[in-house]
Short mmCIF file of C-alpha atoms in Angstrom, two decimals:
data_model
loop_
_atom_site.label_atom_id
_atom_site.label_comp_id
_atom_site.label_asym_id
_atom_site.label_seq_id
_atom_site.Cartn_x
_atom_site.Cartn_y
_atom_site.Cartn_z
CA UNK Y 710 11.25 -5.54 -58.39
CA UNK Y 711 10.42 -3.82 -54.97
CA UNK Y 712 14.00 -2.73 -54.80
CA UNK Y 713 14.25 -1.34 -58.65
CA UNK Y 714 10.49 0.96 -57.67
CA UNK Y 715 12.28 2.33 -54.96
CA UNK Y 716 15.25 3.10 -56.38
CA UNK Y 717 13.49 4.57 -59.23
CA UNK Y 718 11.28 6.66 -56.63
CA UNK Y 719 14.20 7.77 -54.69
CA UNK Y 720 15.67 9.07 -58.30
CA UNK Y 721 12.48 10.84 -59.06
CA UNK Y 722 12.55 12.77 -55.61
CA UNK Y 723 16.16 13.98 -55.35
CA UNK Y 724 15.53 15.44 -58.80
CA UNK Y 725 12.73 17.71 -57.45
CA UNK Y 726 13.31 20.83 -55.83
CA UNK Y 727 13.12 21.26 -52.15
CA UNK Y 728 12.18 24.11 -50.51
CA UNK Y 729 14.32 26.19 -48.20
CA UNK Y 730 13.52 25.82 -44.33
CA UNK Y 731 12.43 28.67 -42.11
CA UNK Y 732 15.97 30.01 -40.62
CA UNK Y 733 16.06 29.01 -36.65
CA UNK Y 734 16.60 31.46 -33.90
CA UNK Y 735 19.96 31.37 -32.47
CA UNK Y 736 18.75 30.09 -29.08
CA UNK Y 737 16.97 27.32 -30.44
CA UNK Y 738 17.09 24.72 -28.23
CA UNK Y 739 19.87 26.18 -26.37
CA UNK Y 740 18.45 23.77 -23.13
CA UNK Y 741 18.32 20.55 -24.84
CA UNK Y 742 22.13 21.54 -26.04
CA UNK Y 743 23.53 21.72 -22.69
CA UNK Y 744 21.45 18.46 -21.32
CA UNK Y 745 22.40 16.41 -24.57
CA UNK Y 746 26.31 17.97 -24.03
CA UNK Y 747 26.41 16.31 -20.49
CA UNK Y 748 24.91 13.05 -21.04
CA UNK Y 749 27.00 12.43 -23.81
CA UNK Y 750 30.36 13.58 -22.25
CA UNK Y 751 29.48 10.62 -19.69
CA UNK Y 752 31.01 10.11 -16.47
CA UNK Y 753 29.93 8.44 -13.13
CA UNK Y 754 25.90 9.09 -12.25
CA UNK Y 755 26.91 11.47 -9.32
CA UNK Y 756 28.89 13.93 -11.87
CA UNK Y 757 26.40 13.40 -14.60
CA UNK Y 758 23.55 14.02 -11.68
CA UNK Y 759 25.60 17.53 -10.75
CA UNK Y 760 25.50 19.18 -13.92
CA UNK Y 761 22.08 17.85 -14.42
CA UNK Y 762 21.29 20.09 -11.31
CA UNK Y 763 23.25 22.91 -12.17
CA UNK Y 764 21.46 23.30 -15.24
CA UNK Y 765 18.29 22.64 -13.31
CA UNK Y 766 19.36 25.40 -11.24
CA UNK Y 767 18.82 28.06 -14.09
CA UNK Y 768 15.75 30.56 -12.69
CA UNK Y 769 14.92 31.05 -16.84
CA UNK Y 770 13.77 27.24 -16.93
CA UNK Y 771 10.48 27.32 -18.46
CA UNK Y 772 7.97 24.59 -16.10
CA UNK Y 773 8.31 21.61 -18.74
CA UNK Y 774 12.15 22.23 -19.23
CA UNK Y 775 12.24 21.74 -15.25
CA UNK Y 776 10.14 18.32 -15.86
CA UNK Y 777 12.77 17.29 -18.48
CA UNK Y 778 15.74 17.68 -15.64
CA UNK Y 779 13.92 15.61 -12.89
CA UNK Y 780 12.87 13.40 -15.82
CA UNK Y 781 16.31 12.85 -16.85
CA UNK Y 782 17.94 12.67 -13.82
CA UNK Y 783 15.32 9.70 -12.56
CA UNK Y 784 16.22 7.82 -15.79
CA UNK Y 785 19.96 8.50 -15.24
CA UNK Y 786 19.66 7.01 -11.59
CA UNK Y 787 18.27 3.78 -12.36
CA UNK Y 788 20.46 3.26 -15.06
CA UNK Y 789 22.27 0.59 -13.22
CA UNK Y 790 19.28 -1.39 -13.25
CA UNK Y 791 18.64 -4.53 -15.39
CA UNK Y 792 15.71 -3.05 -16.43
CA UNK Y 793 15.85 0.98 -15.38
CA UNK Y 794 13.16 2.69 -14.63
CA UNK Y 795 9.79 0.65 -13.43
CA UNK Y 796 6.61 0.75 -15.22
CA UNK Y 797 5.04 1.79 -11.75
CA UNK Y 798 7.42 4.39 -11.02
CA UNK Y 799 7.16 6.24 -14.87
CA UNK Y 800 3.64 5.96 -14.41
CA UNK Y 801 3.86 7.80 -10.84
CA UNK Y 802 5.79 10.25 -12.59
CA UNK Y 803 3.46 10.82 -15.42
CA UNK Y 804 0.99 11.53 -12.78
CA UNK Y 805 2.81 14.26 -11.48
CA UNK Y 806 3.61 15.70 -14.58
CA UNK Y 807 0.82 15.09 -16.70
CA UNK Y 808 0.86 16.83 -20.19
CA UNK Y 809 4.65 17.43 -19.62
CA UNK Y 810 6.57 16.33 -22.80
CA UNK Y 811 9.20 14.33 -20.69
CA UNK Y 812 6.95 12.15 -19.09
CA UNK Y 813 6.00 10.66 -22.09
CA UNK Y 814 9.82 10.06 -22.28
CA UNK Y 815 10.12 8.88 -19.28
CA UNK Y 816 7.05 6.41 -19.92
CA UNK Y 817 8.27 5.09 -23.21
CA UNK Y 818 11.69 4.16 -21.51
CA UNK Y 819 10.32 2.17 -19.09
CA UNK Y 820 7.82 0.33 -21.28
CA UNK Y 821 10.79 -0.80 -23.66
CA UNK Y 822 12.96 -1.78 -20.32
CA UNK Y 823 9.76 -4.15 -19.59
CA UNK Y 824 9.69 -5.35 -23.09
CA UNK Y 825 6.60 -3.82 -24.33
CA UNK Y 826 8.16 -1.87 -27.49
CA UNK Y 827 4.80 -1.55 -29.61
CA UNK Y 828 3.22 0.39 -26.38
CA UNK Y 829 6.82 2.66 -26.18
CA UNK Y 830 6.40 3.74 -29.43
CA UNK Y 831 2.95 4.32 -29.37
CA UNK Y 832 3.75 6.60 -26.40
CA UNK Y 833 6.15 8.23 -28.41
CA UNK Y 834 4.45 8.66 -31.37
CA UNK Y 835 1.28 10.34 -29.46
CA UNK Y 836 4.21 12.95 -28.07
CA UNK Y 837 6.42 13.98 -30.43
CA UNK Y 838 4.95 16.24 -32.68
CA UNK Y 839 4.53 18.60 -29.77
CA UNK Y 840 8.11 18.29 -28.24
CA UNK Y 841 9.34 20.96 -30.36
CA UNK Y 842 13.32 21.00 -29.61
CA UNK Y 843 12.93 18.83 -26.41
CA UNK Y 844 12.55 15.81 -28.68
CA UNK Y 845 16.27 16.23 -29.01
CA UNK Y 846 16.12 14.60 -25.26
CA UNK Y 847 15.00 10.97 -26.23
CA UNK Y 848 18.16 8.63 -26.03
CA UNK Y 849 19.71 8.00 -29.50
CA UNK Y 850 20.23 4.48 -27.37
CA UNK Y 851 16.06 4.00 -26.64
CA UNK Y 852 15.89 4.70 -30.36
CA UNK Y 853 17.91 1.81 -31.71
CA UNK Y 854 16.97 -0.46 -29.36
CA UNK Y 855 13.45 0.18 -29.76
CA UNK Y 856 13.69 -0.18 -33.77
CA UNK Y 857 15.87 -3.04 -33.75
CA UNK Y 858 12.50 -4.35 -31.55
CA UNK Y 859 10.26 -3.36 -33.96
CA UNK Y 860 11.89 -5.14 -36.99
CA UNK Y 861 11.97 -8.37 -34.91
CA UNK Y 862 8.69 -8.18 -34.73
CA UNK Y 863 8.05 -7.64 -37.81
CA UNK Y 864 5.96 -4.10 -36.91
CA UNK Y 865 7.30 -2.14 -40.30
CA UNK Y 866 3.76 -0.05 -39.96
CA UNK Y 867 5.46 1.11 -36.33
CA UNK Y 868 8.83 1.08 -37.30
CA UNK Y 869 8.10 3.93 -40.23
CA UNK Y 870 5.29 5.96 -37.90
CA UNK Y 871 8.39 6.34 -35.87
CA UNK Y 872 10.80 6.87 -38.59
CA UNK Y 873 8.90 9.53 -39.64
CA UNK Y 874 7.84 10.88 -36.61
CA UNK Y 875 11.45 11.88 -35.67
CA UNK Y 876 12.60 12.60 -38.72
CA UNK Y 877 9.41 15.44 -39.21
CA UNK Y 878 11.04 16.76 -35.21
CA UNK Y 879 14.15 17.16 -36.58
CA UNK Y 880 15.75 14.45 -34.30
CA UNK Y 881 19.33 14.41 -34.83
CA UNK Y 882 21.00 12.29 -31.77
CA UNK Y 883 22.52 9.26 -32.88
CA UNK Y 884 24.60 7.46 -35.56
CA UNK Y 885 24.19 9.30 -39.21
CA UNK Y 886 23.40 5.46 -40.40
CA UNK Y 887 20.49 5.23 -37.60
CA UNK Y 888 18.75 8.65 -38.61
CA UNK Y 889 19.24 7.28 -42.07
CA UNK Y 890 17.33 3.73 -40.96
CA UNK Y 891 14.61 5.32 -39.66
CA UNK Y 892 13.89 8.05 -42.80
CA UNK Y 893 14.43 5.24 -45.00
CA UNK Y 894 11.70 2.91 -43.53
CA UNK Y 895 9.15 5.76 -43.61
CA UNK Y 896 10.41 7.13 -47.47
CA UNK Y 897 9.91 3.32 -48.19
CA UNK Y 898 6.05 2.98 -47.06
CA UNK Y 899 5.28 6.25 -48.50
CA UNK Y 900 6.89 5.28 -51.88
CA UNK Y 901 4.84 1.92 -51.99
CA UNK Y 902 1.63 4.04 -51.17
CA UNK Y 903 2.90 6.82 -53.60
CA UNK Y 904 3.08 9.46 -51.41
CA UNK Y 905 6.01 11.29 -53.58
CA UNK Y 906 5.64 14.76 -51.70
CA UNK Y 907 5.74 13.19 -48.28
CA UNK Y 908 8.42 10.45 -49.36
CA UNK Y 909 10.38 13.57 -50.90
CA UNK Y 910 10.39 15.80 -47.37
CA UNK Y 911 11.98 13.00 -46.19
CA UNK Y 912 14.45 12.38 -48.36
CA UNK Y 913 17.42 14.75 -47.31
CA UNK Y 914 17.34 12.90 -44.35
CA UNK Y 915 18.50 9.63 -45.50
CA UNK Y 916 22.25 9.54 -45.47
CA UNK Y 917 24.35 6.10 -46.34
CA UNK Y 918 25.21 3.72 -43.33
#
Protein backbone atom coordinates (compact mmCIF):
# COMPACT_ATOMS: atom_id res chain seq x y z
CA UNK A 1 0.00 0.00 0.00
CA UNK A 2 3.03 2.21 1.12
CA UNK A 3 4.71 1.30 -2.10
CA UNK A 4 1.48 1.99 -4.53
CA UNK A 5 1.23 5.98 -2.45
CA UNK A 6 4.58 6.47 -3.44
CA UNK A 7 4.53 5.45 -6.66
CA UNK A 8 1.45 7.35 -7.20
CA UNK A 9 3.25 10.51 -5.54
CA UNK A 10 6.30 10.13 -7.57
CA UNK A 11 3.75 10.12 -10.79
CA UNK A 12 2.06 13.22 -9.56
CA UNK A 13 5.49 15.14 -9.22
CA UNK A 14 7.28 14.33 -12.49
CA UNK A 15 4.09 15.56 -14.12
CA UNK A 16 4.55 19.08 -12.61
CA UNK A 17 6.67 21.58 -14.00
CA UNK A 18 10.01 22.39 -12.61
CA UNK A 19 11.52 25.45 -12.69
CA UNK A 20 14.74 26.34 -14.46
CA UNK A 21 17.91 26.80 -12.13
CA UNK A 22 19.90 30.00 -11.87
CA UNK A 23 22.81 29.44 -14.66
CA UNK A 24 26.33 28.92 -12.64
CA UNK A 25 29.37 30.98 -13.20
CA UNK A 26 31.97 29.29 -15.15
CA UNK A 27 34.42 29.15 -12.22
CA UNK A 28 32.12 27.59 -10.00
CA UNK A 29 33.83 25.53 -7.88
CA UNK A 30 36.81 25.50 -10.01
CA UNK A 31 38.89 24.50 -6.41
CA UNK A 32 36.85 21.67 -5.35
CA UNK A 33 37.36 20.43 -9.24
CA UNK A 34 40.98 20.17 -9.06
CA UNK A 35 40.99 18.61 -5.27
CA UNK A 36 38.11 16.06 -6.25
CA UNK A 37 40.32 15.42 -9.81
CA UNK A 38 43.37 14.28 -7.63
CA UNK A 39 41.85 12.24 -5.05
CA UNK A 40 40.04 10.37 -7.42
CA UNK A 41 42.93 9.75 -9.95
CA UNK A 42 44.53 7.93 -6.76
CA UNK A 43 47.98 7.02 -6.38
CA UNK A 44 50.39 6.47 -3.37
CA UNK A 45 49.72 9.19 -0.29
CA UNK A 46 53.10 10.97 -1.10
CA UNK A 47 51.88 11.79 -4.89
CA UNK A 48 48.35 12.38 -3.80
CA UNK A 49 50.00 14.66 -0.78
CA UNK A 50 52.11 16.66 -3.76
CA UNK A 51 49.40 17.82 -5.79
CA UNK A 52 47.44 18.41 -2.70
CA UNK A 53 50.28 21.02 -2.00
CA UNK A 54 50.63 22.32 -5.27
CA UNK A 55 47.19 23.29 -5.33
CA UNK A 56 47.63 24.56 -1.81
CA UNK A 57 50.31 26.54 -3.20
CA UNK A 58 47.85 28.81 -5.28
CA UNK A 59 48.28 32.66 -3.66
CA UNK A 60 44.25 33.11 -4.93
CA UNK A 61 43.21 30.47 -2.14
CA UNK A 62 40.55 32.10 -0.29
CA UNK A 63 41.37 31.29 3.96
CA UNK A 64 38.69 28.34 4.17
CA UNK A 65 39.81 26.83 0.74
CA UNK A 66 43.41 26.74 2.50
CA UNK A 67 41.58 24.87 5.60
CA UNK A 68 40.07 22.38 3.08
CA UNK A 69 43.86 21.43 1.74
CA UNK A 70 45.39 20.88 5.28
CA UNK A 71 42.01 19.27 6.04
CA UNK A 72 42.33 16.92 3.29
CA UNK A 73 45.69 16.21 3.34
CA UNK A 74 45.43 15.17 7.35
CA UNK A 75 42.59 12.80 6.34
CA UNK A 76 44.62 11.48 3.36
CA UNK A 77 47.64 10.72 5.80
CA UNK A 78 45.96 8.63 8.20
CA UNK A 79 44.28 6.79 5.71
CA UNK A 80 46.30 3.76 6.43
CA UNK A 81 44.85 3.62 9.71
CA UNK A 82 42.23 1.08 10.94
CA UNK A 83 40.35 3.77 12.01
CA UNK A 84 41.90 7.22 10.28
CA UNK A 85 41.77 10.13 11.75
CA UNK A 86 41.29 10.26 15.84
CA UNK A 87 38.44 11.83 17.50
CA UNK A 88 41.15 13.85 19.55
CA UNK A 89 43.09 14.90 16.70
CA UNK A 90 39.72 16.24 14.42
CA UNK A 91 38.73 17.87 17.44
CA UNK A 92 42.33 19.65 17.75
CA UNK A 93 41.80 20.58 14.33
CA UNK A 94 38.40 21.99 14.69
CA UNK A 95 39.95 24.13 17.27
CA UNK A 96 42.20 25.63 15.00
CA UNK A 97 39.87 26.15 12.42
CA UNK A 98 36.79 26.88 14.02
CA UNK A 99 33.84 28.00 11.71
CA UNK A 100 35.91 26.60 8.75
CA UNK A 101 33.60 24.37 6.58
CA UNK A 102 36.27 21.51 6.43
CA UNK A 103 36.57 20.98 9.89
CA UNK A 104 33.27 19.92 10.19
CA UNK A 105 34.49 17.40 7.50
CA UNK A 106 37.19 16.54 9.07
CA UNK A 107 35.09 15.96 12.41
CA UNK A 108 32.38 13.90 10.85
CA UNK A 109 35.12 11.50 9.39
CA UNK A 110 36.54 10.74 12.41
CA UNK A 111 33.33 10.26 14.38
CA UNK A 112 32.15 7.54 11.74
CA UNK A 113 35.91 5.90 11.92
CA UNK A 114 35.02 5.62 15.86
CA UNK A 115 31.63 4.30 15.13
CA UNK A 116 29.52 7.09 16.22
CA UNK A 117 27.50 7.64 12.77
CA UNK A 118 24.30 9.45 14.33
CA UNK A 119 26.90 12.22 15.83
CA UNK A 120 28.78 12.31 12.01
CA UNK A 121 25.80 13.13 10.49
CA UNK A 122 24.60 15.42 12.85
CA UNK A 123 27.92 17.22 12.26
CA UNK A 124 27.23 17.18 8.80
CA UNK A 125 23.93 18.14 8.69
CA UNK A 126 24.67 21.39 11.02
CA UNK A 127 27.43 22.23 8.00
CA UNK A 128 26.26 21.73 4.86
CA UNK A 129 23.95 24.20 3.93
CA UNK A 130 26.75 26.70 4.20
CA UNK A 131 29.50 24.72 2.24
CA UNK A 132 28.39 26.15 -0.90
CA UNK A 133 30.62 24.20 -3.66
CA UNK A 134 33.10 22.85 -0.99
CA UNK A 135 30.48 20.27 -0.06
CA UNK A 136 31.66 18.67 -3.24
CA UNK A 137 34.81 17.72 -0.80
CA UNK A 138 33.01 15.12 1.51
CA UNK A 139 34.10 11.52 0.37
CA UNK A 140 31.45 9.85 -1.87
CA UNK A 141 33.12 6.78 0.38
CA UNK A 142 32.11 8.62 4.10
CA UNK A 143 28.74 8.94 2.39
CA UNK A 144 27.91 5.30 1.78
CA UNK A 145 29.38 4.09 4.59
CA UNK A 146 27.74 6.42 6.79
CA UNK A 147 24.12 5.61 5.20
CA UNK A 148 24.60 2.05 5.00
CA UNK A 149 25.13 2.89 9.11
CA UNK A 150 22.20 4.67 9.36
CA UNK A 151 19.83 2.03 7.82
CA UNK A 152 21.32 -0.56 10.23
CA UNK A 153 20.24 1.32 12.71
CA UNK A 154 17.26 1.82 11.70
CA UNK A 155 17.75 5.99 11.84
CA UNK A 156 15.44 6.65 8.47
CA UNK A 157 14.66 10.29 10.25
CA UNK A 158 18.78 10.74 9.80
CA UNK A 159 19.20 8.87 6.86
CA UNK A 160 16.62 11.39 4.80
CA UNK A 161 17.93 14.80 6.83
CA UNK A 162 21.04 13.71 5.08
CA UNK A 163 19.56 12.65 1.89
CA UNK A 164 18.22 15.80 1.57
CA UNK A 165 20.76 17.78 2.89
CA UNK A 166 23.15 16.84 0.00
CA UNK A 167 20.91 16.57 -2.45
CA UNK A 168 19.60 20.59 -1.66
CA UNK A 169 24.06 21.25 -1.99
CA UNK A 170 24.07 19.84 -5.10
CA UNK A 171 26.40 16.92 -4.04
CA UNK A 172 27.30 14.98 -6.96
CA UNK A 173 30.45 12.61 -5.94
CA UNK A 174 29.62 9.14 -6.00
CA UNK A 175 27.74 6.28 -7.73
CA UNK A 176 24.49 7.71 -9.81
CA UNK A 177 22.58 4.75 -7.72
CA UNK A 178 23.98 6.32 -4.27
CA UNK A 179 22.85 10.03 -5.09
CA UNK A 180 19.69 8.29 -6.14
CA UNK A 181 19.50 6.37 -2.43
CA UNK A 182 19.84 9.25 -0.65
CA UNK A 183 17.07 11.64 -2.74
CA UNK A 184 14.89 8.77 -2.59
CA UNK A 185 14.87 8.35 1.26
CA UNK A 186 14.19 12.08 1.72
CA UNK A 187 11.33 12.23 -1.47
CA UNK A 188 9.98 9.19 0.56
CA UNK A 189 9.48 11.00 4.13
CA UNK A 190 8.30 14.04 2.48
CA UNK A 191 5.70 12.07 0.39
CA UNK A 192 4.36 10.26 3.63
CA UNK A 193 4.16 13.81 5.33
CA UNK A 194 2.81 15.28 1.98
CA UNK A 195 5.22 17.64 1.36
CA UNK A 196 4.62 17.47 -2.67
CA UNK A 197 6.66 20.79 -3.41
CA UNK A 198 9.60 19.73 -1.33
CA UNK A 199 9.29 15.90 -2.40
CA UNK A 200 9.06 17.39 -6.10
CA UNK A 201 12.58 19.62 -5.84
CA UNK A 202 13.90 16.53 -5.15
CA UNK A 203 12.79 14.51 -7.59
CA UNK A 204 15.22 15.09 -10.65
CA UNK A 205 17.63 13.84 -8.46
CA UNK A 206 16.59 10.34 -8.14
CA UNK A 207 18.06 8.33 -10.95
CA UNK A 208 17.61 4.23 -11.14
CA UNK A 209 20.37 2.05 -9.39
Amino acid sequence: MVSRAILAGLLLLAAMPVCAEPARSPNSGAFEQRVVAILDAGGSVDTIQGRLGRVGADRSLTHDQRVAIDAVQALVRRKNRPKGMSLAEAEAFAARNSGSPASGMVLAEALLANDEPQRSADTLLAAVARWGSMVQLISPVTISRLSAELDELGDTERAANLGKALTNAGWSRGSASLRSYLAMAAIRRDLAAGRFEEARRLLRAAQSP
